[in-house]
């Protein structure tokens, strides 16, 4: 169980509270900061459902909370939002040997690493699917009705979390996910380090591959900008579409004309994703 | 007239466009970056009204555009939003001699300086009320129906711009304004440098003082969090309330319980300020 929960900051917003906390994660072997938005409906102690949001490369808990424009509707719909960080952090946690931004600190890829030196700390899947919800649901008036969503690396993370854990979430969606990490430079760099050279082990952490084997049929909403500079080389939504067709998986992928990879895009379609989650709650 | 207009970046958002531009400002004697949001209604070339937003200490054009959650409703209401920077910038522009964050770069206080070495560049009032609207209205499908609003130092700037220039704006509002800069440390530091030791000259740049002499009666909406850590020492909304009463000025100041000075507060009440502007358009 996580320990040493301490509050970092607190801001009233849309009648609820945005709060940041630090705690010691046993899953990750380091201190972590996360943010939670508690809507006005939680003030009475009534348990509210929660959307877990996984952010992309280089982000922390702050990007989504500040830029997505999601709190207004979360307050209206009565849902909490939980934003973890994107990797283990701290001096004791190894980062990218070359200091790159696409692996290591801020780039944990939401997998459970099996290879040294990564396997000690890089266990973001265990953190996001087990330790963090346990902490949230034991600490705040938040129910076990969970939705998951994310952006880019976090879109990959959200889909993989849902496909690997039938029953854990009632809703899943993604913005601009890294749809087939086995088949793109960002994913190959991360998975070869975290999981080793045997590509057979990568399939358990790849949305496109998991679609062939998953037991869940949670409807998946994906928004993708067609002016996204990472679209062709890194994101490859067409691989996910093909896998969904082959597996008869309920995927609604919307290609949004003129939109890029930024939060100006994410904010534009956030309402649809929050309503997608709320409908499942 | 401003010259050398070049585009810095462009993001599709809520069916319109968020764009950043660099240009050479003659008013300020330096290059400046500003942001504009053009709503979908502007795509046909139809002129749309514009809200000019003045940001607070340390900000650039980016804080509001990323954090205020304003673009959704601007798209719905069909208004442009224009965000200038908060001071002149560049190596040739003198900053705070002590490197402080409350004067100089990022802290121009929206006045026209009269004292050396500030008077060459620190002419933000002229820039915001004259040069920038001229450039915007000559370049984009934006009409001369102007609203002005801002936060903290920018709330002070917005009120001063409206009170000094009857007829220039059809709407004015502010979040957490520095209401009486003559009477608080931030304001006294800035005004004594930019305008010199003679406090009589400060009255032309102080919202509370201007309320006694202004010819405009534009209804002023102000939101202020009561948990704002700058409230008592720097913001002093009670001075503005008293001046409005004495001058019979139409001020609606709302003290919002539990809210602080952050954009989590600003975003929470942004809709009311955009509708306040839209009603005047």
Coordinates of C-alpha atoms in Angstrom, one line a residue:
Chain A
X1 CA 0.0 0.0 0.0
X2 CA 1.1 3.5 -0.7
X3 CA 2.2 5.6 2.2
X4 CA 3.1 9.1 3.4
X5 CA 0.2 10.9 1.6
X6 CA 0.7 14.7 1.9
X7 CA -1.1 17.5 0.2
X8 CA 1.0 19.7 -2.2
X9 CA -1.6 22.3 -3.2
X10 CA -5.3 22.9 -3.4
X11 CA -7.4 25.2 -5.7
X12 CA -11.1 25.7 -5.7
X13 CA -12.4 25.2 -9.3
X14 CA -15.9 25.1 -10.7
X15 CA -17.4 24.6 -7.2
X16 CA -15.1 21.6 -6.5
X17 CA -11.4 21.2 -5.6
X18 CA -8.3 20.6 -7.7
X19 CA -5.7 19.0 -5.3
X20 CA -2.2 17.7 -5.8
X21 CA -0.7 15.1 -3.4
X22 CA 2.7 13.5 -2.9
X23 CA 3.0 9.9 -1.7
X24 CA 5.5 7.1 -1.6
X25 CA 4.6 4.5 -4.2
X26 CA 5.7 0.9 -3.3
X27 CA 4.9 -0.2 -6.9
X28 CA 7.4 2.4 -8.3
X29 CA 9.9 2.6 -5.4
X30 CA 9.8 6.4 -5.3
X31 CA 7.8 9.4 -4.3
X32 CA 5.1 10.4 -6.8
X33 CA 2.8 13.4 -7.2
X34 CA -0.7 13.0 -8.6
X35 CA -3.6 15.4 -9.0
X36 CA -7.3 14.8 -8.3
X37 CA -10.3 16.9 -9.2
X38 CA -13.2 16.4 -6.8
X39 CA -16.5 17.8 -8.2
X40 CA -19.0 19.6 -6.0
X41 CA -21.1 16.5 -5.7
X42 CA -18.2 14.9 -3.6
X43 CA -18.4 17.5 -0.9
X44 CA -21.3 15.8 0.9
X45 CA -19.2 12.7 1.1
X46 CA -21.3 11.0 -1.7
X47 CA -19.0 8.7 -3.7
X48 CA -18.5 9.9 -7.3
X49 CA -17.1 7.9 -10.2
X50 CA -13.6 8.7 -11.5
X51 CA -11.9 9.2 -14.9
X52 CA -8.3 8.3 -14.8
X53 CA -6.3 10.3 -17.3
X54 CA -2.9 9.2 -18.6
X55 CA -0.8 12.0 -20.1
X56 CA 1.7 11.9 -22.9
X57 CA 5.5 12.1 -23.2
X58 CA 7.2 14.9 -21.1
X59 CA 4.0 15.6 -19.2
X60 CA 3.2 15.6 -15.5
X61 CA -0.1 15.6 -13.6
X62 CA -0.4 19.3 -14.5
X63 CA -0.8 19.4 -18.3
X64 CA -4.3 17.9 -18.4
X65 CA -5.6 19.7 -15.4
X66 CA -4.5 23.1 -16.7
X67 CA -5.1 22.8 -20.4
X68 CA -7.9 20.3 -21.2
X69 CA -10.8 22.5 -20.1
X70 CA -12.3 19.3 -18.5
X71 CA -13.1 20.5 -15.0
X72 CA -16.2 22.5 -16.0
X73 CA -18.0 19.5 -17.4
X74 CA -16.6 17.1 -14.7
X75 CA -18.3 19.4 -12.1
X76 CA -21.5 19.3 -14.1
X77 CA -21.4 15.6 -14.6
X78 CA -20.3 14.8 -11.0
X79 CA -17.2 12.9 -11.8
X80 CA -13.7 13.0 -10.3
X81 CA -10.6 13.1 -12.5
X82 CA -7.3 11.5 -11.4
X83 CA -4.1 12.5 -13.1
X84 CA -1.0 10.4 -12.3
X85 CA 2.5 11.5 -13.4
X86 CA 3.9 9.8 -16.6
X87 CA 6.8 7.9 -15.1
X88 CA 8.6 7.2 -11.8
X89 CA 10.7 10.2 -10.8
X90 CA 13.7 11.1 -8.6
X91 CA 17.5 10.8 -8.5
X92 CA 17.4 7.1 -7.8
X93 CA 15.2 6.4 -10.9
X94 CA 17.3 5.9 -14.0
X95 CA 16.4 8.1 -17.0
X96 CA 17.3 8.0 -20.7
X97 CA 21.1 7.4 -21.0
X98 CA 21.2 10.1 -23.7
X99 CA 19.0 12.5 -21.9
X100 CA 16.3 12.2 -24.5
X101 CA 12.7 13.2 -23.8
X102 CA 11.0 10.1 -25.3
X103 CA 12.2 7.6 -22.7
X104 CA 12.7 7.6 -19.0
X105 CA 11.6 10.4 -16.8
X106 CA 8.3 11.7 -18.1
X107 CA 8.1 8.7 -20.5
X108 CA 7.3 5.5 -18.6
X109 CA 5.0 4.1 -21.3
X110 CA 2.6 2.6 -18.7
X111 CA 4.2 -0.9 -18.8
X112 CA 5.7 -3.1 -16.1
X113 CA 9.4 -3.4 -17.0
X114 CA 11.1 -6.8 -16.7
X115 CA 14.7 -5.7 -17.6
X116 CA 17.4 -4.2 -15.5
X117 CA 18.0 -1.4 -14.7
X118 CA 14.3 -0.5 -15.4
X119 CA 12.4 -3.2 -13.6
X120 CA 13.0 -1.8 -10.1
X121 CA 11.0 1.4 -10.8
X122 CA 9.3 1.3 -14.2
X123 CA 6.1 -0.4 -13.1
X124 CA 3.6 2.3 -14.2
X125 CA 0.9 -0.3 -15.2
X126 CA 0.8 -1.7 -11.8
X127 CA 0.8 1.8 -10.3
X128 CA -2.0 3.1 -12.5
X129 CA -4.3 0.0 -12.5
X130 CA -3.8 -1.1 -8.9
X131 CA -1.9 1.0 -6.4
X132 CA -3.3 4.4 -7.4
X133 CA -7.0 3.4 -7.5
X134 CA -6.6 1.6 -4.2
X135 CA -5.2 4.8 -2.7
X136 CA -7.8 7.0 -4.3
X137 CA -10.8 4.9 -3.3
X138 CA -9.5 4.4 0.3
X139 CA -8.8 8.2 0.7
X140 CA -11.4 10.2 -1.2
X141 CA -15.2 9.9 -1.7
X142 CA -14.5 8.1 -5.1
X143 CA -16.3 4.9 -6.1
X144 CA -14.9 1.9 -8.0
X145 CA -16.7 3.0 -11.1
X146 CA -13.6 3.8 -13.2
X147 CA -13.1 5.2 -16.7
X148 CA -9.8 5.6 -18.3
X149 CA -8.5 7.9 -21.1
X150 CA -5.3 9.5 -22.2
X151 CA -3.3 11.3 -24.9
X152 CA -0.5 10.0 -27.1
X153 CA 1.7 7.8 -24.9
X154 CA -1.2 8.1 -22.4
X155 CA -3.7 7.1 -25.1
X156 CA -1.7 3.9 -25.6
X157 CA -1.6 3.5 -21.9
X158 CA -5.4 3.9 -21.5
X159 CA -6.2 1.4 -24.2
X160 CA -3.7 -1.2 -22.9
X161 CA -5.0 -0.8 -19.3
X162 CA -8.6 -1.4 -20.4
X163 CA -7.7 -4.3 -22.8
X164 CA -5.5 -6.1 -20.2
X165 CA -8.0 -5.7 -17.3
X166 CA -11.5 -6.7 -18.2
X167 CA -13.9 -5.4 -15.6
X168 CA -11.5 -2.9 -14.1
X169 CA -13.0 0.0 -16.1
X170 CA -16.5 0.8 -17.3
X171 CA -15.3 3.1 -20.1
X172 CA -12.2 3.7 -22.2
X173 CA -11.2 6.3 -24.8
X174 CA -8.1 7.9 -26.2
X175 CA -6.8 11.0 -28.0
X176 CA -4.0 10.4 -30.6
X177 CA -2.8 7.1 -29.1
X178 CA 0.4 5.4 -30.0
X179 CA -1.7 2.7 -31.5
X180 CA 0.9 0.1 -32.3
X181 CA 4.1 0.8 -30.3
X182 CA 5.7 -2.5 -31.5
X183 CA 5.7 -0.8 -34.9
X184 CA 6.9 2.7 -34.3
X185 CA 10.2 4.4 -33.2
X186 CA 8.9 5.7 -29.8
X187 CA 7.5 2.3 -28.9
X188 CA 10.4 0.2 -30.2
X189 CA 12.9 2.3 -28.2
X190 CA 10.8 2.0 -25.0
X191 CA 9.7 -1.6 -25.2
X192 CA 13.1 -3.0 -26.2
X193 CA 14.6 -1.4 -23.1
X194 CA 11.8 -2.1 -20.6
X195 CA 10.9 -5.6 -21.8
X196 CA 14.1 -6.7 -23.6
X197 CA 14.7 -7.9 -27.2
X198 CA 12.1 -10.7 -27.4
X199 CA 9.3 -9.0 -29.3
X200 CA 6.9 -11.8 -28.3
X201 CA 6.7 -10.2 -24.9
X202 CA 5.8 -6.8 -26.4
X203 CA 2.5 -8.0 -27.6
X204 CA 1.1 -7.9 -24.0
X205 CA 1.6 -4.1 -24.1
X206 CA 0.5 -3.2 -27.6
X207 CA -3.1 -2.0 -28.2
X208 CA -3.2 -3.4 -31.7
X209 CA -1.9 -6.8 -30.7
X210 CA -4.0 -7.0 -27.5
X211 CA -7.2 -6.5 -29.6
X212 CA -6.7 -10.0 -30.9
X213 CA -6.7 -11.6 -27.5
X214 CA -8.6 -9.4 -25.1
X215 CA -11.8 -10.6 -23.4
X216 CA -13.3 -7.2 -23.0
X217 CA -15.6 -5.5 -25.5
X218 CA -15.7 -2.0 -23.9
X219 CA -16.6 0.5 -26.6
X220 CA -13.5 2.5 -27.5
X221 CA -13.7 6.1 -28.6
X222 CA -10.6 7.5 -30.3
X223 CA -10.1 11.1 -31.6
X224 CA -7.1 11.7 -33.9
X225 CA -6.2 15.0 -35.7
X226 CA -5.3 14.5 -39.3
X227 CA -2.8 17.4 -39.2
X228 CA -0.9 15.7 -36.3
X229 CA 2.8 15.7 -37.1
X230 CA 3.3 12.4 -35.4
X231 CA 0.4 10.6 -37.2
X232 CA 2.2 8.6 -39.9
X233 CA 5.5 7.7 -38.1
X234 CA 4.4 7.2 -34.5
X235 CA 0.7 6.9 -34.0
X236 CA -0.6 4.6 -36.8
X237 CA -4.3 4.6 -36.0
X238 CA -4.9 2.6 -39.2
X239 CA -3.2 -0.4 -37.5
X240 CA -5.7 -0.2 -34.6
X241 CA -8.7 0.2 -37.0
X242 CA -7.6 -2.9 -38.9
X243 CA -7.1 -4.9 -35.7
X244 CA -10.5 -3.9 -34.4
X245 CA -12.1 -5.0 -37.7
X246 CA -10.4 -8.3 -37.6
X247 CA -11.4 -8.9 -34.0
X248 CA -14.9 -7.3 -34.3
X249 CA -13.9 -4.9 -31.5
X250 CA -16.3 -1.9 -31.1
X251 CA -13.9 1.0 -32.0
X252 CA -15.1 4.5 -33.1
X253 CA -12.1 6.3 -34.5
X254 CA -12.8 9.8 -35.6
X255 CA -10.2 11.6 -37.8
X256 CA -10.6 15.3 -37.1
X257 CA -9.7 17.5 -40.0
X258 CA -7.1 20.2 -39.4
X259 CA -6.3 19.3 -35.8
X260 CA -2.8 18.7 -34.5
X261 CA -1.3 16.9 -31.5
X262 CA -1.7 19.7 -29.0
X263 CA -4.1 20.3 -26.1
X264 CA -5.9 22.8 -28.4
X265 CA -7.1 19.7 -30.1
X266 CA -7.7 17.6 -26.9
X267 CA -9.8 20.4 -25.4
X268 CA -11.9 20.7 -28.5
X269 CA -13.2 17.1 -28.1
X270 CA -12.9 16.7 -24.4
X271 CA -16.7 17.0 -23.9
X272 CA -17.4 14.0 -26.0
X273 CA -14.9 11.9 -24.0
X274 CA -16.3 13.0 -20.7
X275 CA -19.9 12.2 -21.9
X276 CA -18.6 8.9 -23.2
X277 CA -17.4 8.1 -19.6
X278 CA -20.5 9.5 -17.9
X279 CA -22.8 7.4 -20.1
X280 CA -21.0 4.3 -18.8
X281 CA -21.1 5.5 -15.2
Chain B
X1 CA 2.2 51.2 -37.8
X2 CA 3.4 47.8 -36.8
X3 CA 5.5 45.9 -39.3
X4 CA 7.0 42.5 -40.1
X5 CA 4.0 40.4 -39.2
X6 CA 5.0 36.7 -39.3
X7 CA 3.2 33.7 -38.0
X8 CA 4.7 31.7 -35.2
X9 CA 2.3 28.8 -34.8
X10 CA -1.2 27.7 -35.7
X11 CA -3.6 25.2 -33.9
X12 CA -7.1 24.3 -34.9
X13 CA -9.3 24.5 -31.8
X14 CA -13.1 24.3 -31.4
X15 CA -13.6 24.6 -35.1
X16 CA -11.6 27.9 -35.3
X17 CA -7.9 28.7 -35.1
X18 CA -5.5 29.7 -32.3
X19 CA -2.6 31.5 -33.9
X20 CA 0.5 33.2 -32.6
X21 CA 2.3 36.0 -34.5
X22 CA 5.5 38.0 -34.1
X23 CA 5.7 41.6 -35.2
X24 CA 7.8 44.7 -34.7
X25 CA 6.0 47.2 -32.5
X26 CA 6.8 50.8 -33.1
X27 CA 5.0 51.8 -29.9
X28 CA 7.3 49.5 -27.9
X29 CA 10.5 49.6 -30.0
X30 CA 10.9 45.9 -30.0
X31 CA 9.5 42.7 -31.5
X32 CA 6.4 41.3 -29.8
X33 CA 4.4 38.1 -29.9
X34 CA 0.7 38.0 -29.6
X35 CA -2.0 35.3 -29.9
X36 CA -5.4 35.5 -31.5
X37 CA -8.2 33.0 -31.4
X38 CA -10.4 33.2 -34.5
X39 CA -13.8 31.5 -34.1
X40 CA -15.4 29.4 -36.8
X41 CA -17.6 32.3 -37.7
X42 CA -14.6 34.2 -39.0
X43 CA -13.7 31.6 -41.6
X44 CA -16.2 33.1 -44.1
X45 CA -14.5 36.4 -43.8
X46 CA -17.4 37.8 -41.7
X47 CA -16.0 40.3 -39.2
X48 CA -16.3 39.1 -35.6
X49 CA -16.0 41.2 -32.4
X50 CA -13.0 40.8 -30.2
X51 CA -12.2 40.4 -26.5
X52 CA -8.8 41.8 -25.7
X53 CA -7.3 39.9 -22.7
X54 CA -4.5 41.4 -20.5
X55 CA -2.6 38.9 -18.5
X56 CA -0.9 39.2 -15.1
X57 CA 2.6 39.4 -13.8
X58 CA 5.1 36.9 -15.3
X59 CA 2.6 35.8 -18.1
X60 CA 2.9 35.8 -21.8
X61 CA 0.2 35.5 -24.5
X62 CA 0.1 31.7 -23.7
X63 CA -1.3 31.5 -20.1
X64 CA -4.8 32.6 -21.0
X65 CA -5.1 30.7 -24.2
X66 CA -3.9 27.4 -22.6
X67 CA -5.5 27.7 -19.2
X68 CA -8.7 29.7 -19.2
X69 CA -10.9 27.3 -21.0
X70 CA -12.3 30.3 -23.0
X71 CA -12.0 29.0 -26.6
X72 CA -15.1 26.7 -26.4
X73 CA -17.4 29.5 -25.6
X74 CA -15.7 32.0 -27.9
X75 CA -16.4 29.6 -30.7
X76 CA -20.0 29.3 -29.7
X77 CA -20.5 33.0 -29.2
X78 CA -18.5 33.9 -32.4
X79 CA -16.0 36.2 -30.8
X80 CA -12.2 36.6 -31.4
X81 CA -9.9 36.7 -28.4
X82 CA -6.6 38.7 -28.6
X83 CA -3.8 38.1 -26.0
X84 CA -0.9 40.5 -26.1
X85 CA 2.3 39.9 -24.1
X86 CA 2.6 41.6 -20.7
X87 CA 5.6 43.9 -21.4
X88 CA 8.1 44.8 -24.0
X89 CA 10.7 42.1 -24.5
X90 CA 14.2 41.6 -25.7
X91 CA 17.8 42.3 -24.9
X92 CA 17.5 46.0 -25.6
X93 CA 14.6 46.4 -23.2
X94 CA 15.7 47.1 -19.6
X95 CA 14.2 44.8 -16.9
X96 CA 14.1 44.9 -13.2
X97 CA 17.6 45.9 -11.9
X98 CA 17.3 43.2 -9.2
X99 CA 15.9 40.6 -11.5
X100 CA 12.6 40.5 -9.7
X101 CA 9.4 39.1 -11.3
X102 CA 7.1 42.0 -10.3
X103 CA 8.6 44.7 -12.6
X104 CA 10.1 44.8 -16.0
X105 CA 9.9 41.9 -18.4
X106 CA 6.6 40.2 -18.0
X107 CA 5.4 43.1 -15.8
X108 CA 4.8 46.2 -17.9
X109 CA 1.7 47.3 -15.9
X110 CA 0.0 48.6 -19.1
X111 CA 1.1 52.2 -18.6
X112 CA 3.0 54.7 -20.9
X113 CA 6.2 55.4 -19.0
X114 CA 7.6 58.9 -18.8
X115 CA 10.9 58.3 -17.0
X116 CA 14.2 57.1 -18.3
X117 CA 15.3 54.4 -18.9
X118 CA 11.7 53.0 -19.2
X119 CA 10.0 55.6 -21.4
X120 CA 11.7 54.3 -24.6
X121 CA 10.0 50.8 -24.5
X122 CA 7.4 50.7 -21.7
X123 CA 4.4 52.0 -23.5
X124 CA 2.0 49.1 -23.1
X125 CA -1.1 51.3 -22.9
X126 CA -0.4 52.8 -26.3
X127 CA 0.3 49.3 -27.6
X128 CA -2.8 47.7 -26.2
X129 CA -5.3 50.5 -26.9
X130 CA -4.0 51.7 -30.3
X131 CA -1.2 49.8 -32.1
X132 CA -2.5 46.3 -31.5
X133 CA -6.2 46.9 -32.4
X134 CA -5.1 48.8 -35.5
X135 CA -3.0 45.8 -36.5
X136 CA -5.7 43.2 -35.6
X137 CA -8.5 45.1 -37.4
X138 CA -6.4 45.7 -40.5
X139 CA -5.2 42.1 -40.7
X140 CA -8.0 39.7 -39.6
X141 CA -11.7 39.6 -40.0
X142 CA -12.2 41.3 -36.7
X143 CA -14.5 44.3 -36.2
X144 CA -14.0 47.4 -34.1
X145 CA -16.5 46.1 -31.5
X146 CA -14.0 45.6 -28.6
X147 CA -14.3 44.2 -25.2
X148 CA -11.4 44.2 -22.7
X149 CA -10.7 42.0 -19.7
X150 CA -7.8 40.7 -17.7
X151 CA -6.4 39.2 -14.6
X152 CA -4.4 40.7 -11.7
X153 CA -2.0 43.2 -13.2
X154 CA -4.0 42.7 -16.4
X155 CA -7.3 43.3 -14.5
X156 CA -5.8 46.7 -13.5
X157 CA -4.8 47.2 -17.1
X158 CA -8.3 46.3 -18.5
X159 CA -10.1 48.7 -16.2
X160 CA -7.6 51.5 -16.8
X161 CA -7.8 51.1 -20.6
X162 CA -11.7 51.3 -20.4
X163 CA -11.8 54.2 -18.0
X164 CA -9.2 56.3 -19.9
X165 CA -10.7 55.7 -23.3
X166 CA -14.5 56.2 -23.4
X167 CA -16.0 54.7 -26.6
X168 CA -13.0 52.5 -27.4
X169 CA -14.6 49.4 -25.8
X170 CA -18.2 48.2 -25.5
X171 CA -17.5 46.0 -22.5
X172 CA -15.1 45.7 -19.6
X173 CA -14.5 43.2 -16.8
X174 CA -11.7 41.9 -14.6
X175 CA -10.5 39.1 -12.4
X176 CA -8.6 39.9 -9.2
X177 CA -7.5 43.3 -10.4
X178 CA -4.8 45.4 -8.7
X179 CA -7.6 47.8 -7.9
X180 CA -5.6 50.7 -6.4
X181 CA -2.0 50.4 -7.5
X182 CA -1.1 53.8 -5.9
X183 CA -1.8 52.1 -2.6
X184 CA 0.0 48.7 -2.8
X185 CA 3.6 47.5 -3.1
X186 CA 3.4 46.1 -6.6
X187 CA 1.9 49.3 -7.9
X188 CA 4.1 51.7 -6.0
X189 CA 7.2 49.9 -7.2
X190 CA 6.1 50.0 -10.8
X191 CA 4.5 53.5 -10.9
X192 CA 7.4 55.2 -9.1
X193 CA 9.8 53.9 -11.7
X194 CA 7.7 54.2 -14.9
X195 CA 6.1 57.6 -13.9
X196 CA 8.5 59.1 -11.4
X197 CA 8.1 60.3 -7.8
X198 CA 5.2 62.7 -8.4
X199 CA 2.2 60.7 -7.2
X200 CA -0.2 63.2 -8.9
X201 CA 0.8 61.6 -12.2
X202 CA -0.1 58.2 -10.9
X203 CA -3.8 59.0 -10.7
X204 CA -4.1 58.7 -14.5
X205 CA -3.2 55.0 -14.2
X206 CA -5.1 53.9 -11.1
X207 CA -8.6 52.4 -11.5
X208 CA -9.7 53.6 -8.1
X209 CA -8.6 57.2 -8.9
X210 CA -9.8 57.2 -12.5
X211 CA -13.3 56.3 -11.3
X212 CA -13.7 59.8 -9.9
X213 CA -12.9 61.5 -13.3
X214 CA -13.9 59.1 -16.1
X215 CA -16.6 60.0 -18.6
X216 CA -17.5 56.4 -19.3
X217 CA -20.2 54.4 -17.5
X218 CA -19.5 51.0 -19.0
X219 CA -20.8 48.4 -16.6
X220 CA -17.8 46.7 -14.9
X221 CA -17.9 43.1 -13.8
X222 CA -15.2 42.0 -11.3
X223 CA -14.7 38.5 -9.8
X224 CA -12.4 38.1 -6.9
X225 CA -11.6 35.0 -4.9
X226 CA -11.7 35.5 -1.1
X227 CA -8.9 32.9 -0.5
X228 CA -6.6 34.9 -2.8
X229 CA -3.2 35.2 -1.1
X230 CA -2.7 38.7 -2.7
X231 CA -6.1 40.0 -1.7
X232 CA -5.4 42.2 1.3
X233 CA -1.9 43.5 0.5
X234 CA -2.0 44.0 -3.3
X235 CA -5.5 43.8 -4.8
X236 CA -7.7 45.9 -2.4
X237 CA -11.0 45.5 -4.2
X238 CA -12.7 47.4 -1.3
X239 CA -11.0 50.6 -2.5
X240 CA -12.6 50.1 -5.9
X241 CA -16.0 49.4 -4.4
X242 CA -15.8 52.6 -2.3
X243 CA -14.7 54.7 -5.4
X244 CA -17.5 53.2 -7.5
X245 CA -20.1 54.1 -4.8
X246 CA -18.8 57.6 -4.5
X247 CA -18.8 58.1 -8.3
X248 CA -22.1 56.2 -8.8
X249 CA -20.1 53.9 -11.2
X250 CA -21.9 50.7 -12.2
X251 CA -19.6 48.1 -10.6
X252 CA -20.6 44.5 -9.9
X253 CA -17.9 43.0 -7.7
X254 CA -18.4 39.4 -6.7
X255 CA -16.4 37.9 -3.9
X256 CA -16.1 34.2 -4.7
X257 CA -15.8 32.0 -1.5
X258 CA -12.8 29.7 -1.4
X259 CA -11.2 30.7 -4.7
X260 CA -7.6 31.7 -5.0
X261 CA -5.6 33.8 -7.6
X262 CA -4.9 30.9 -10.1
X263 CA -6.4 30.1 -13.5
X264 CA -8.4 27.4 -11.7
X265 CA -10.4 30.3 -10.4
X266 CA -10.3 32.3 -13.6
X267 CA -11.6 29.4 -15.7
X268 CA -14.4 28.8 -13.2
X269 CA -16.0 32.2 -14.0
X270 CA -14.8 32.7 -17.5
X271 CA -18.2 31.9 -19.0
X272 CA -19.8 34.9 -17.2
X273 CA -17.2 37.3 -18.5
X274 CA -17.5 36.1 -22.1
X275 CA -21.3 36.4 -21.9
X276 CA -20.9 39.9 -20.3
X277 CA -18.8 40.8 -23.4
X278 CA -21.2 39.1 -25.8
X279 CA -24.2 40.9 -24.4
X280 CA -22.5 44.2 -25.2
X281 CA -21.5 43.1 -28.7

